[in-house]
Short mmCIF file of C-alpha atoms in Angstrom, two decimals:
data_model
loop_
_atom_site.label_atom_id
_atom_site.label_comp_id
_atom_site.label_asym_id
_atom_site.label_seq_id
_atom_site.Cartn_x
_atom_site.Cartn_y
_atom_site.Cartn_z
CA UNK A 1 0.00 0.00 0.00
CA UNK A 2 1.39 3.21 -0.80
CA UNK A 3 1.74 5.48 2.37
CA UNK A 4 -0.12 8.91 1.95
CA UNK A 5 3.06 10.76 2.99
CA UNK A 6 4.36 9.34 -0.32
CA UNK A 7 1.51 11.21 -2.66
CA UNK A 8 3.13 14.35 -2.87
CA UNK A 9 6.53 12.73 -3.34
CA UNK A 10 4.70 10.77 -6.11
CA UNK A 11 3.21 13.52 -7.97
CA UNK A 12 6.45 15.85 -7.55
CA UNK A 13 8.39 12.96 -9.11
CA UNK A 14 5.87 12.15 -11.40
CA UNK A 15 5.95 15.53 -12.48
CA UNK A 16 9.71 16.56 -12.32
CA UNK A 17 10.24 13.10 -14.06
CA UNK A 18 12.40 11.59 -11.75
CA UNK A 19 12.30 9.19 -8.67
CA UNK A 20 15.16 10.76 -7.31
CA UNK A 21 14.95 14.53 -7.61
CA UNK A 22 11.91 14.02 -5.31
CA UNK A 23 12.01 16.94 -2.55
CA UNK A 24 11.70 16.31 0.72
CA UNK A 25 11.82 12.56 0.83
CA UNK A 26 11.26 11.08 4.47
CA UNK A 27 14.31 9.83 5.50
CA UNK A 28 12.77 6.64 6.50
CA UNK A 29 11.61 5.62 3.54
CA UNK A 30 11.10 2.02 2.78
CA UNK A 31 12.80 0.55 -0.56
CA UNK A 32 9.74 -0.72 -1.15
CA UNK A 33 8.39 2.56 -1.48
CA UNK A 34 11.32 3.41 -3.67
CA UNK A 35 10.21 0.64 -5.89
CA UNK A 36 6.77 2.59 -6.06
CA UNK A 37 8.02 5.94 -7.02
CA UNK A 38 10.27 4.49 -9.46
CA UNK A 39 7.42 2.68 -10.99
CA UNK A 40 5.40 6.00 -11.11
CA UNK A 41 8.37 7.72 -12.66
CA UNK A 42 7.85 5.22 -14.96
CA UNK A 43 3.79 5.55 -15.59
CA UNK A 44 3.79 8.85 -15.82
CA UNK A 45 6.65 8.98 -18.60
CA UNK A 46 4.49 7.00 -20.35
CA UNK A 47 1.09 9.03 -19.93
CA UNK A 48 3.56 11.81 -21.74
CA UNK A 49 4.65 9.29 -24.25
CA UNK A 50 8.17 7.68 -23.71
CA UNK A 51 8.55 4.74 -25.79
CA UNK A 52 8.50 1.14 -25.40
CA UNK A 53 12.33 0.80 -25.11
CA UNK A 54 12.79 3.55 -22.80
CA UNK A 55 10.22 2.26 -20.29
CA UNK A 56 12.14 -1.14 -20.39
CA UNK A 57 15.09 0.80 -19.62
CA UNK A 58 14.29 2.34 -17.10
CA UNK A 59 12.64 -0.60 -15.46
CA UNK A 60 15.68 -2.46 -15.80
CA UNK A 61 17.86 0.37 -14.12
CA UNK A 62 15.71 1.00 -11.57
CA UNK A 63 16.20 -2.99 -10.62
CA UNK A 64 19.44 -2.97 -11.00
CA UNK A 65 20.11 -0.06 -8.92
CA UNK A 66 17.23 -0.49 -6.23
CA UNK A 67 18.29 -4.32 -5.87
CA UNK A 68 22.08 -3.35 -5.70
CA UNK A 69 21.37 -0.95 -2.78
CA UNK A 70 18.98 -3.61 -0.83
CA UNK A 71 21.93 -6.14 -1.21
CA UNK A 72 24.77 -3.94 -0.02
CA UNK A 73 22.62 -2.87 2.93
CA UNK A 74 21.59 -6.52 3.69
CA UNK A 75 18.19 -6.00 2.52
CA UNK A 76 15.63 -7.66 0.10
CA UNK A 77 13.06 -6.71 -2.51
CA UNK A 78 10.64 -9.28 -2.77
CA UNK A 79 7.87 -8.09 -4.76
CA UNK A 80 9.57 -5.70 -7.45
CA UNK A 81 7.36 -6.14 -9.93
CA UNK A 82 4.32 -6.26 -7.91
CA UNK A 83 5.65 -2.49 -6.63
CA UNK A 84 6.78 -1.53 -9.54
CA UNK A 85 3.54 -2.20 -11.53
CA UNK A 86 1.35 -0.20 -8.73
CA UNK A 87 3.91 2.75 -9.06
CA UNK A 88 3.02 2.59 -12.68
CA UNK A 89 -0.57 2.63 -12.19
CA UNK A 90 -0.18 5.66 -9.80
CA UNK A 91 1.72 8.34 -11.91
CA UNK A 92 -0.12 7.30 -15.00
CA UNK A 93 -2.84 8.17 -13.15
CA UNK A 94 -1.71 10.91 -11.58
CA UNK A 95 -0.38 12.34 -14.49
CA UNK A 96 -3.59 12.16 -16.61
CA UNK A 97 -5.51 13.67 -13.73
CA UNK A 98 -3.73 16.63 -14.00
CA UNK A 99 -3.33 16.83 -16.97
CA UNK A 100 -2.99 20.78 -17.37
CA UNK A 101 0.11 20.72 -15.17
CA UNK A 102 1.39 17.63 -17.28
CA UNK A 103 1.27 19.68 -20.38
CA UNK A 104 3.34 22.47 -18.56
CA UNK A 105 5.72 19.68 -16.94
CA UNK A 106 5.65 17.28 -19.58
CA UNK A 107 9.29 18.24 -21.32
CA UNK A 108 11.10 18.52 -17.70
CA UNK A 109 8.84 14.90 -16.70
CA UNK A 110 10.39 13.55 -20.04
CA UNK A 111 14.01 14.90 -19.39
CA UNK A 112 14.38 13.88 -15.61
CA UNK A 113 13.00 10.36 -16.83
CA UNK A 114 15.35 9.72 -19.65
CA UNK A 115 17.64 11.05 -17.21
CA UNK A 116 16.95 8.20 -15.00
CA UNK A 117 17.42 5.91 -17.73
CA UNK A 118 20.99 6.29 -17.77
CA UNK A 119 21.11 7.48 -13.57
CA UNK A 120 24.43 6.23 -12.00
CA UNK A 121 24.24 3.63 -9.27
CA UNK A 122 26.22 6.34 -6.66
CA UNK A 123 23.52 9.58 -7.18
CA UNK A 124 20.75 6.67 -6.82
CA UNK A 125 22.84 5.18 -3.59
CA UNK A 126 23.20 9.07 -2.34
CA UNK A 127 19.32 9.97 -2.45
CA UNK A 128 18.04 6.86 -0.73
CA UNK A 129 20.70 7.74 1.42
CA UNK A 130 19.81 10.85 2.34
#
């Protein structure tokens, strides 16, 4: 279940386009939750149109990174997809809701998600651990 502290770090994300420029993060949250902003980064890139390819990309850097970090810190993700999925749901969603900010956003949404396509694992490492 996504924790309603997390919706305005969802739709900030899902509107500044990436996972990790999110302001004002709780420090104590879960990489589960991670997983789900990630995942919402990743709907709402595609409610503005990113393609195929670059949605599998950035799927398959966020689970690299995200699993990297739980491993080094002695920690799991069980349910990645599952997460991942519901993130997806949510910024789609949130995205097409609002869809007169997305129009304003929509170029910097695009540009901090292809940024995450291609995100180092140490910037990823140094926002969850912030």
């Amino acid at each position: 279940m996504i924790l309603p502290k997390l919706s305005a770090a969802i739709l900030s994300m899902a509107l500044l386009g990436s996972a990790y420029a999110a302001p004002n993060i709780d420090p104590d949250t879960s990489l589960d939750q991670w997983v789900v902003m990630s995942g919402a980064t990743n709907g709402a890139a595609d409610a503005l149109g990113a393609s195929e390819e670059d949605l599998d990309k950035h799927r398959t850097t966020a689970r690299a990174h995200l699993t990297r970090y739980a491993t080094e810190h002695g920690a799991q993700i069980e349910q990645f997809e599952a997460l991942f999925e519901r993130g997806m749901i949510e910024g789609k969603k949130l995205v097409e809701d609002r869809a007169s900010l997305a129009s304003v956003k929509g170029q910097n949404a695009i540009s901090g998600f292809r940024h995450d396509i291609s995100i180092d694992y140490e910037t990823v490492k140094d926002a969850l651990d912030t």
